[in-house]
Amino acid sequence: MKNLFLGLFIVLSFLSCTEEKKSEAPTEQKPNIIYILADDLGYAEIGVFGQEKIETPNIDALAKQGMIFTQHYSSAPVCAPARYMFLTGKHAGKAFIRGNDEWNDRGDVWNYRAMAKDSTLEGQRPVPKGTKTIANYLQDEGYRTALIGKWGLGAPHTHSIPNEMGFDFFYGFNCQRQAHTYYPLHLYKNRNRVHLANDTIAPSTPFPKGLDPKNPESYKDYTLTDYAPELMFKELTGFVNQHKENPFFLYWATPIPHVALQAPQRWVDYYKEKYGTEEPYLSGNGNGYFSHQNPHAAYAAMVSYFDENVGKLVQQLKDEGIYENTLIVFTSDNGPSYAGGADPTFFESAKPFDGEYGKGKGFVYEGGIRVPTFFTWPGKIKPGTTSDHASAHYDMLATFADIVDYEIPIDTDGISFMPTLLGEKAQAEHEFMYWEFPEYGGQIAIRMGEWKVVRQHLKDDNDPTLELYNLNDDPTETNNVASEHPEILEQAAAIFKREHTKPETERFQIPLLENGLLSE
């Protein structure tokens, strides 16, 4: 009997130890996700995409550690709709936000000083209550979430602020108009203003009459004390440090390199020496934003400063021991700007595409919507790889769902491209990709494989265009072959008719679409 009890004790002890070991077995932690969204960064404004005049060694090194996407698109050619569609997985035919909407019926919303006094004039038109974003889905999976940079999808004192839209932490510009200066009077930390040590220099303040544009002292008012990107980056590194033990989602929506031309002087000086003397950019008389004596040097300085901080972030991840379990996405919200002293011709910002007015930012041609994009994830994404898989920002909701394993709504317009990232062959392809943009005269575009249909001037006084390009043969969209392929136009018309829904906001409506133009 004594031996029997001893035997049972040994067996039970073994089982107990086995259960204890089983419960202590490590489970694979979900990856941190960092989504870096540059603002108006052109397709060729970083080195790995062909830039030759701006130095981006840290971004280039990071890209080479992962997979470069050569055919990744923004969901829209300007800020607000691109951000909305990324966060919600909707394309422009179904999205609530389809253009920039400053919610003008509140009052003098473009008056910088008035906004400083009255916060109810800040921000953009709110998105509907109940809108669920990528951040909401990741919160549900236990992620700590942060947005640092520019919001542009609501307004203070409404439900449509980052902290009500899935983000545990927010620091930056609530209002995209406020982001027209890098030395603002205030930023927001969560729901509250944080006042900065800057004077009131309103965006688009004209170059003072009587001052010498060749004298550096004439520009001193445009460089103040608290540089917003520096403050944002400090908060960003603090968030990473605070949440390094658990999975986090960091949406770094930097305002760089969106004009105005304002950059740390050490970087401006570096490029002044590199570029030499140049013609000043002077605001006023139709020129917006701020003046700068060395506009090319300033623009390059902004991008290189941003690159420097990307390098610092990557080093922090490595120092904290979390780089290996972090997916980093790098992209831009749309093509390059042509305004405020930006010069897409000098930098060949959208190469091989056209980045000038009419083809760059604000337009649904390749220069306005194809964006520099890459993904790194050590041990998961093979370094030094490239993909020509056609994808868009509105695919990210579905892609993150595959990576993190959350359920997505059945009406999402995106397709997960996780198989491509992991080097697998079973990758679903888009039947079509869709753009609809009510600004700059009213525009629509659809891509079906190598074919792309573009229609311009749908709201202005010009006759609507009907354009068809074969992107394999004609990536720069210079040879309109619409008259040669009526069957392709017929397919596109059917897709437009099926995918377009009438916008709730009148500002986003295109009457010719609502009247059945594309079904004829």
Coordinates of C-alpha atoms in Angstrom, one line a residue:
M1 CA 0.0 0.0 0.0
K2 CA 2.9 2.3 0.9
N3 CA 4.4 1.7 -2.5
L4 CA 1.1 2.3 -4.2
F5 CA 0.7 5.8 -2.6
L6 CA 4.3 6.6 -3.5
G7 CA 3.7 5.6 -7.1
L8 CA 0.5 7.8 -7.3
F9 CA 2.5 10.7 -5.7
I10 CA 5.2 10.4 -8.4
V11 CA 2.7 10.3 -11.2
L12 CA 0.7 13.3 -9.9
S13 CA 3.8 15.3 -9.4
F14 CA 4.9 14.5 -13.0
L15 CA 1.5 15.6 -14.3
S16 CA 1.5 18.7 -12.2
C17 CA 5.0 19.7 -13.5
T18 CA 3.9 19.0 -17.0
E19 CA 0.8 21.2 -16.7
E20 CA 2.9 23.9 -15.1
K21 CA 5.4 23.8 -18.0
K22 CA 2.5 23.8 -20.5
S23 CA 1.0 26.9 -19.0
E24 CA 4.4 28.6 -19.0
A25 CA 5.1 27.8 -22.7
P26 CA 5.7 31.1 -24.5
T27 CA 3.1 32.2 -27.1
E28 CA 4.1 34.2 -30.1
Q29 CA 3.5 37.8 -29.3
K30 CA 1.6 39.8 -31.9
P31 CA 3.9 42.2 -33.8
N32 CA 4.1 45.9 -33.1
I33 CA 2.9 47.9 -36.1
I34 CA 4.4 51.3 -37.1
Y35 CA 2.7 53.0 -40.0
I36 CA 4.8 56.0 -41.2
L37 CA 2.8 58.3 -43.5
A38 CA 4.7 61.1 -45.0
D39 CA 2.8 64.2 -46.2
D40 CA 3.1 65.1 -50.0
L41 CA 6.2 62.9 -50.4
G42 CA 6.6 62.2 -54.1
Y43 CA 7.2 58.7 -55.6
A44 CA 10.8 59.5 -56.2
E45 CA 11.7 61.7 -53.3
I46 CA 13.7 59.0 -51.4
G47 CA 16.9 57.4 -52.6
V48 CA 15.6 53.8 -53.2
F49 CA 12.9 55.2 -55.5
G50 CA 15.4 57.2 -57.6
Q51 CA 16.0 60.5 -55.8
E52 CA 19.4 61.9 -56.5
K53 CA 19.4 65.4 -54.9
I54 CA 18.0 64.7 -51.4
E55 CA 19.8 62.3 -49.1
T56 CA 17.8 59.7 -47.3
P57 CA 20.3 57.1 -46.0
N58 CA 18.2 55.9 -43.1
I59 CA 15.0 55.4 -45.0
D60 CA 16.9 53.7 -47.8
A61 CA 18.6 51.3 -45.4
L62 CA 15.3 50.4 -43.8
A63 CA 13.7 49.8 -47.2
K64 CA 16.5 47.4 -48.1
Q65 CA 15.7 45.4 -45.0
G66 CA 12.3 44.6 -46.4
M67 CA 10.1 44.6 -49.5
I68 CA 9.6 47.6 -51.8
F69 CA 6.2 48.0 -53.5
T70 CA 6.6 49.7 -56.8
Q71 CA 2.8 49.9 -57.5
H72 CA 1.3 51.0 -54.2
Y73 CA -1.3 53.8 -54.4
S74 CA -2.8 56.4 -52.2
S75 CA -6.6 56.1 -52.0
A76 CA -6.9 59.8 -52.9
P77 CA -4.6 62.6 -54.3
V78 CA -5.0 64.9 -51.2
C79 CA -4.7 64.7 -47.4
A80 CA -8.0 64.1 -45.7
P81 CA -9.6 61.5 -48.0
A82 CA -6.4 59.5 -48.2
R83 CA -6.2 59.3 -44.5
Y84 CA -9.9 58.4 -44.1
M85 CA -9.7 55.6 -46.6
F86 CA -6.5 54.1 -45.1
L87 CA -8.2 54.0 -41.7
T88 CA -11.5 52.6 -42.8
G89 CA -10.7 50.3 -45.8
K90 CA -13.1 52.1 -48.1
H91 CA -12.4 53.2 -51.7
A92 CA -13.5 56.6 -52.9
G93 CA -16.8 55.4 -54.4
K94 CA -18.1 54.5 -50.9
A95 CA -16.1 56.7 -48.5
F96 CA -17.7 59.4 -46.4
I97 CA -14.7 61.7 -46.9
R98 CA -13.8 62.1 -50.6
G99 CA -12.0 65.4 -50.6
N100 CA -10.8 68.1 -48.2
D101 CA -13.7 69.8 -46.4
E102 CA -12.8 72.6 -44.0
W103 CA -16.4 72.8 -42.7
N104 CA -16.7 76.4 -43.8
D105 CA -20.2 77.0 -42.5
R106 CA -18.9 77.4 -39.0
G107 CA -17.4 80.8 -39.8
D108 CA -14.0 82.3 -40.7
V109 CA -12.2 78.9 -40.5
W110 CA -9.2 80.1 -42.6
N111 CA -8.4 83.0 -40.2
Y112 CA -5.4 81.7 -38.3
R113 CA -5.8 84.3 -35.5
A114 CA -9.5 83.6 -35.2
M115 CA -8.8 79.9 -34.8
A116 CA -6.3 80.7 -32.1
K117 CA -8.9 82.5 -30.1
D118 CA -11.8 80.1 -30.9
S119 CA -11.0 76.4 -31.0
T120 CA -14.5 75.6 -32.5
L121 CA -13.1 77.0 -35.8
E122 CA -10.4 74.4 -35.9
G123 CA -10.5 71.0 -37.7
Q124 CA -12.4 69.5 -40.6
R125 CA -15.9 68.1 -41.1
P126 CA -16.4 65.3 -38.6
V127 CA -16.8 61.7 -39.8
P128 CA -20.1 59.9 -38.8
K129 CA -20.5 58.5 -35.3
G130 CA -19.8 54.8 -35.2
T131 CA -17.1 54.9 -37.8
K132 CA -14.6 52.1 -37.0
T133 CA -11.0 52.6 -37.8
I134 CA -7.9 50.3 -38.0
A135 CA -7.0 51.6 -34.6
N136 CA -10.4 50.4 -33.1
Y137 CA -9.8 46.9 -34.5
L138 CA -6.3 46.8 -33.0
Q139 CA -7.5 48.1 -29.7
D140 CA -9.9 45.2 -29.6
E141 CA -6.9 42.9 -30.0
G142 CA -5.1 44.4 -27.0
Y143 CA -2.9 46.9 -28.8
R144 CA -2.0 50.3 -27.3
T145 CA -2.6 52.8 -30.1
A146 CA -1.1 56.2 -30.8
L147 CA -1.5 58.9 -33.6
I148 CA 1.4 61.3 -33.7
G149 CA 1.3 64.0 -36.4
K150 CA -1.6 65.3 -38.4
W151 CA -5.2 64.2 -37.9
G152 CA -7.5 66.2 -40.4
L153 CA -10.6 64.0 -39.9
G154 CA -12.7 66.0 -37.5
A155 CA -12.6 68.9 -35.1
P156 CA -12.1 69.6 -31.4
H157 CA -15.2 69.4 -29.2
T158 CA -16.7 66.8 -31.6
H159 CA -16.8 63.0 -31.5
S160 CA -14.5 63.0 -34.4
I161 CA -11.1 63.3 -32.7
P162 CA -8.4 60.7 -32.5
N163 CA -9.2 59.7 -28.9
E164 CA -12.7 58.9 -29.9
M165 CA -11.7 57.1 -33.1
G166 CA -9.5 54.3 -31.6
F167 CA -6.4 56.0 -30.5
D168 CA -5.3 55.9 -26.9
F169 CA -2.8 58.7 -27.3
F170 CA -2.7 61.6 -29.7
Y171 CA -0.2 64.4 -30.1
G172 CA 0.0 66.8 -33.0
F173 CA -2.2 68.9 -35.3
N174 CA -5.9 68.3 -35.0
C175 CA -6.5 70.6 -37.9
Q176 CA -4.7 70.4 -41.3
R177 CA -4.9 74.1 -41.8
Q178 CA -3.0 74.6 -38.6
A179 CA -0.3 72.4 -40.1
H180 CA 0.5 75.0 -42.7
T181 CA 3.1 76.3 -40.3
Y182 CA 5.7 74.2 -38.4
Y183 CA 5.8 76.8 -35.7
P184 CA 2.2 76.9 -34.6
L185 CA 0.7 78.6 -31.5
H186 CA -0.4 75.2 -30.2
L187 CA -0.6 71.5 -30.7
Y188 CA -3.0 69.0 -29.2
K189 CA -2.1 66.4 -26.6
N190 CA -5.1 64.1 -26.5
R191 CA -8.1 66.4 -26.1
N192 CA -6.3 69.5 -24.9
R193 CA -4.3 72.3 -26.5
V194 CA -0.6 72.5 -25.6
H195 CA 0.5 76.1 -26.0
L196 CA 3.9 76.6 -27.6
A197 CA 6.6 79.3 -27.3
N198 CA 5.8 80.7 -30.7
D199 CA 4.6 84.1 -31.9
T200 CA 1.5 84.5 -34.2
I201 CA 2.9 84.2 -37.7
A202 CA -0.1 83.3 -39.8
P203 CA 0.4 81.0 -42.8
S204 CA 0.8 82.8 -46.1
T205 CA 2.0 86.0 -44.4
P206 CA 3.5 88.0 -47.3
F207 CA 7.2 88.8 -47.6
P208 CA 7.5 92.2 -45.9
K209 CA 7.7 95.1 -48.3
G210 CA 11.0 97.0 -48.3
L211 CA 13.1 94.1 -47.1
D212 CA 16.0 92.7 -49.1
P213 CA 15.2 89.1 -50.2
K214 CA 18.9 88.4 -50.4
N215 CA 19.4 89.2 -46.7
P216 CA 18.9 86.2 -44.4
E217 CA 17.6 88.5 -41.6
S218 CA 14.6 89.3 -43.8
Y219 CA 13.3 85.8 -43.1
K220 CA 13.9 85.6 -39.4
D221 CA 10.1 85.8 -38.5
Y222 CA 9.5 82.5 -40.2
T223 CA 11.7 80.6 -37.9
L224 CA 10.5 80.6 -34.3
T225 CA 11.1 78.6 -31.1
D226 CA 9.1 75.3 -30.9
Y227 CA 9.5 73.2 -34.1
A228 CA 6.4 71.0 -34.2
P229 CA 8.1 67.9 -35.8
E230 CA 10.7 67.9 -33.1
L231 CA 8.0 68.0 -30.3
M232 CA 6.1 65.2 -32.1
F233 CA 9.2 63.0 -32.4
K234 CA 9.9 63.4 -28.7
E235 CA 6.3 62.2 -27.9
L236 CA 6.7 59.4 -30.4
T237 CA 9.8 58.0 -28.8
G238 CA 8.2 58.3 -25.4
F239 CA 5.2 56.3 -26.5
V240 CA 7.5 53.5 -27.8
N241 CA 9.4 53.4 -24.6
Q242 CA 6.3 53.3 -22.5
H243 CA 4.7 50.5 -24.4
K244 CA 7.6 48.4 -25.4
E245 CA 6.5 45.4 -23.3
N246 CA 3.2 44.9 -25.1
P247 CA 2.0 45.2 -28.7
F248 CA 1.4 48.7 -30.0
F249 CA 0.2 50.4 -33.1
L250 CA 1.9 53.7 -33.9
Y251 CA 0.5 55.8 -36.7
W252 CA 3.2 58.4 -37.4
A253 CA 1.4 60.9 -39.6
T254 CA 4.3 63.4 -40.0
P255 CA 3.4 66.7 -41.6
I256 CA 6.8 66.6 -43.5
P257 CA 7.4 67.6 -46.3
H258 CA 4.2 69.4 -46.8
V259 CA 4.9 73.1 -47.2
A260 CA 5.5 75.7 -45.7
L261 CA 9.3 75.5 -46.2
Q262 CA 10.5 75.4 -42.6
A263 CA 13.4 73.2 -41.5
P264 CA 16.2 73.0 -38.9
Q265 CA 18.9 75.5 -39.9
R266 CA 21.7 72.9 -39.7
W267 CA 20.1 70.9 -42.5
V268 CA 19.3 74.0 -44.5
D269 CA 23.0 75.0 -44.3
Y270 CA 24.1 71.6 -45.4
Y271 CA 22.0 71.8 -48.6
K272 CA 22.9 75.5 -49.2
E273 CA 26.5 74.4 -49.5
K274 CA 25.5 71.5 -51.7
Y275 CA 23.2 73.4 -54.1
G276 CA 24.7 76.9 -54.0
T277 CA 22.9 80.2 -54.6
E278 CA 19.3 79.9 -55.7
E279 CA 16.3 82.2 -56.4
P280 CA 14.3 83.0 -53.2
Y281 CA 10.7 82.0 -52.9
L282 CA 8.6 85.0 -51.8
S283 CA 5.1 84.6 -50.4
G284 CA 2.4 87.1 -51.4
N285 CA 1.0 88.2 -54.7
G286 CA -0.6 84.8 -55.3
N287 CA 2.3 82.8 -53.6
G288 CA 1.1 81.0 -50.5
Y289 CA 2.7 79.7 -47.3
F290 CA 6.0 81.3 -46.2
S291 CA 8.9 82.9 -47.9
H292 CA 12.4 81.2 -47.9
Q293 CA 15.7 82.5 -49.3
N294 CA 16.8 78.9 -50.2
P295 CA 13.7 77.0 -51.2
H296 CA 15.4 73.9 -52.7
A297 CA 17.7 73.7 -49.7
A298 CA 14.8 74.1 -47.3
Y299 CA 12.7 71.4 -49.0
A300 CA 15.6 68.9 -49.0
A301 CA 16.4 69.8 -45.4
M302 CA 12.9 68.9 -44.3
V303 CA 13.1 65.4 -46.0
S304 CA 16.6 64.7 -44.6
Y305 CA 15.5 65.8 -41.1
F306 CA 12.6 63.4 -41.4
D307 CA 15.0 60.7 -42.6
E308 CA 17.3 61.4 -39.6
N309 CA 14.4 60.8 -37.2
V310 CA 13.4 57.6 -39.0
G311 CA 16.9 56.4 -38.3
K312 CA 16.6 57.3 -34.6
L313 CA 13.3 55.4 -34.3
V314 CA 14.8 52.3 -35.9
Q315 CA 17.8 52.5 -33.5
Q316 CA 15.5 52.9 -30.5
L317 CA 13.5 49.8 -31.6
K318 CA 16.8 47.9 -31.8
D319 CA 18.1 49.2 -28.4
E320 CA 14.8 48.2 -26.8
G321 CA 15.0 44.7 -28.3
I322 CA 11.7 45.0 -30.2
Y323 CA 12.8 45.7 -33.7
E324 CA 12.7 42.0 -34.6
N325 CA 9.0 41.9 -33.7
T326 CA 7.9 45.1 -35.4
L327 CA 6.3 45.6 -38.8
I328 CA 7.2 49.0 -40.2
V329 CA 5.2 50.4 -43.1
F330 CA 6.5 53.5 -44.9
T331 CA 4.4 55.4 -47.4
S332 CA 3.0 58.8 -48.4
D333 CA -0.5 60.2 -48.4
N334 CA -0.3 61.4 -52.1
G335 CA 2.0 62.8 -54.8
P336 CA 4.3 65.8 -54.5
S337 CA 3.1 69.4 -54.1
Y338 CA 3.8 72.1 -56.6
A339 CA 2.9 75.0 -54.3
G340 CA 4.5 77.1 -51.6
G341 CA 8.0 76.8 -53.0
A342 CA 8.0 73.1 -53.6
D343 CA 9.7 72.3 -56.9
P344 CA 8.8 68.8 -58.3
T345 CA 10.6 69.6 -61.5
F346 CA 13.9 70.4 -59.9
F347 CA 13.8 67.3 -57.7
E348 CA 12.1 65.1 -60.3
S349 CA 9.8 64.3 -57.4
A350 CA 7.5 61.8 -59.1
K351 CA 9.9 60.3 -61.6
P352 CA 9.2 58.6 -63.9
F353 CA 5.8 60.3 -63.6
D354 CA 4.9 64.0 -63.9
G355 CA 4.6 65.7 -60.5
E356 CA 3.7 69.2 -61.7
Y357 CA 0.3 70.8 -61.4
G358 CA -2.2 68.8 -63.4
K359 CA -0.4 65.5 -62.9
G360 CA 0.9 65.6 -59.3
K361 CA -0.9 66.2 -56.0
G362 CA -4.6 66.8 -56.5
F363 CA -4.9 64.7 -59.6
V364 CA -5.7 61.0 -60.2
Y365 CA -2.8 60.5 -62.6
E366 CA 0.1 58.3 -61.5
G367 CA 2.1 61.3 -60.2
G368 CA -0.7 62.2 -57.9
I369 CA -1.6 58.8 -56.4
R370 CA 1.3 56.4 -56.8
V371 CA 3.4 56.7 -53.7
P372 CA 6.8 55.4 -52.4
T373 CA 6.1 52.4 -50.2
F374 CA 7.9 49.6 -48.5
F375 CA 7.4 47.1 -45.6
T376 CA 10.0 45.7 -43.2
W377 CA 9.4 42.9 -40.7
P378 CA 12.5 40.9 -39.7
G379 CA 12.2 37.2 -40.0
K380 CA 8.9 37.5 -41.9
I381 CA 9.6 39.7 -44.9
K382 CA 12.6 38.8 -46.9
P383 CA 15.2 41.6 -47.1
G384 CA 16.1 43.2 -50.4
T385 CA 12.9 42.1 -52.2
T386 CA 10.6 44.0 -54.5
S387 CA 7.0 43.5 -55.5
D388 CA 4.9 44.9 -58.4
H389 CA 1.7 43.8 -56.7
A390 CA -0.9 46.6 -57.3
S391 CA -2.3 47.7 -54.0
A392 CA -3.6 50.8 -52.2
H393 CA -3.9 52.3 -48.7
Y394 CA -7.4 50.9 -48.4
D395 CA -5.9 47.4 -48.4
M396 CA -4.3 48.0 -45.1
L397 CA -7.3 47.2 -43.0
A398 CA -7.5 43.7 -44.5
T399 CA -3.8 43.2 -44.5
F400 CA -3.4 44.1 -40.8
A401 CA -6.4 41.8 -40.1
D402 CA -4.5 38.9 -41.6
I403 CA -1.4 39.7 -39.6
V404 CA -3.1 40.3 -36.3
D405 CA -6.1 38.0 -36.8
Y406 CA -9.2 40.2 -36.4
E407 CA -12.5 40.1 -38.2
I408 CA -13.1 42.8 -40.8
P409 CA -16.5 43.9 -42.2
I410 CA -17.6 42.1 -45.3
D411 CA -18.1 45.4 -47.2
T412 CA -14.4 46.4 -47.0
D413 CA -13.0 47.4 -50.4
G414 CA -9.5 46.2 -49.6
I415 CA -7.6 42.9 -50.2
S416 CA -5.0 41.6 -47.9
F417 CA -1.6 41.4 -49.5
M418 CA 0.0 39.5 -46.6
P419 CA 0.8 36.6 -48.9
T420 CA 3.0 38.9 -51.0
L421 CA 4.8 40.2 -47.9
L422 CA 5.5 36.7 -46.8
G423 CA 6.6 35.5 -50.2
E424 CA 3.7 33.2 -50.8
K425 CA 2.1 32.6 -54.1
A426 CA -1.6 32.6 -53.2
Q427 CA -2.1 36.3 -53.6
A428 CA -5.5 37.7 -54.6
E429 CA -5.5 40.5 -57.1
H430 CA -7.8 43.5 -57.5
E431 CA -10.3 43.2 -60.2
F432 CA -10.1 47.0 -60.3
M433 CA -8.8 49.9 -58.2
Y434 CA -11.0 53.0 -57.9
W435 CA -10.5 56.7 -57.4
E436 CA -13.1 59.4 -57.3
F437 CA -12.1 63.0 -56.4
P438 CA -14.6 66.0 -56.5
E439 CA -11.9 68.7 -56.4
Y440 CA -9.7 70.2 -59.1
G441 CA -12.6 70.1 -61.5
G442 CA -14.0 66.7 -60.6
Q443 CA -12.2 63.5 -61.5
I444 CA -12.5 59.8 -61.5
A445 CA -10.1 56.9 -62.4
I446 CA -10.2 53.2 -62.4
R447 CA -7.3 50.7 -63.0
M448 CA -8.0 47.2 -64.3
G449 CA -4.8 45.3 -64.7
E450 CA -2.6 47.2 -67.1
W451 CA -5.5 49.5 -68.1
K452 CA -6.3 52.8 -66.5
V453 CA -9.3 55.0 -67.4
V454 CA -9.2 58.7 -66.4
R455 CA -12.0 61.3 -66.6
Q456 CA -11.3 64.9 -65.9
H457 CA -13.4 68.2 -65.8
L458 CA -16.5 66.6 -64.5
K459 CA -17.5 69.6 -62.5
D460 CA -15.9 72.6 -64.2
D461 CA -16.9 74.3 -67.5
N462 CA -14.6 72.2 -69.7
D463 CA -15.8 69.2 -71.6
P464 CA -15.2 66.0 -69.6
T465 CA -12.3 64.0 -70.9
L466 CA -12.3 60.3 -71.7
E467 CA -8.8 58.9 -71.4
L468 CA -7.5 55.3 -71.5
Y469 CA -3.9 54.3 -70.9
N470 CA -2.0 51.1 -71.0
L471 CA 0.3 51.4 -68.0
N472 CA 2.5 48.5 -69.1
D473 CA 3.3 50.3 -72.4
D474 CA 2.7 53.9 -71.3
P475 CA 3.3 54.3 -67.5
T476 CA 3.5 58.1 -67.8
E477 CA 0.0 58.3 -69.3
T478 CA 0.9 60.3 -72.4
N479 CA -0.8 58.2 -75.2
N480 CA -4.6 58.2 -74.9
V481 CA -5.9 55.1 -76.6
A482 CA -9.6 55.5 -75.6
S483 CA -10.8 55.4 -79.2
E484 CA -9.1 52.1 -79.8
H485 CA -10.6 50.1 -77.0
P486 CA -14.3 50.6 -76.5
E487 CA -14.7 47.3 -74.8
I488 CA -12.3 48.4 -72.0
L489 CA -14.3 51.6 -71.5
E490 CA -17.5 49.6 -71.3
Q491 CA -16.0 47.5 -68.5
A492 CA -14.9 50.6 -66.7
A493 CA -18.4 52.2 -67.0
A494 CA -20.0 49.1 -65.5
I495 CA -17.6 49.2 -62.6
F496 CA -18.1 52.9 -62.0
K497 CA -21.9 52.4 -62.0
R498 CA -21.7 49.5 -59.6
E499 CA -19.1 51.0 -57.2
H500 CA -20.2 54.7 -57.0
T501 CA -22.5 55.7 -54.2
K502 CA -23.9 59.2 -53.8
P503 CA -21.9 61.1 -51.2
E504 CA -23.8 62.3 -48.1
T505 CA -21.9 65.6 -48.2
E506 CA -23.0 67.9 -51.1
R507 CA -19.4 69.2 -51.5
F508 CA -18.3 65.8 -52.6
Q509 CA -21.0 65.2 -55.1
I510 CA -20.2 65.2 -58.9
P511 CA -23.5 65.9 -60.7
L512 CA -22.4 64.2 -63.9
L513 CA -21.9 61.0 -61.9
E514 CA -25.2 61.2 -60.2
N515 CA -26.9 61.8 -63.6
G516 CA -25.5 58.6 -65.0
L517 CA -22.7 59.9 -67.3
L518 CA -20.7 56.8 -67.0
S519 CA -23.5 54.4 -67.7
E520 CA -24.1 55.9 -71.2

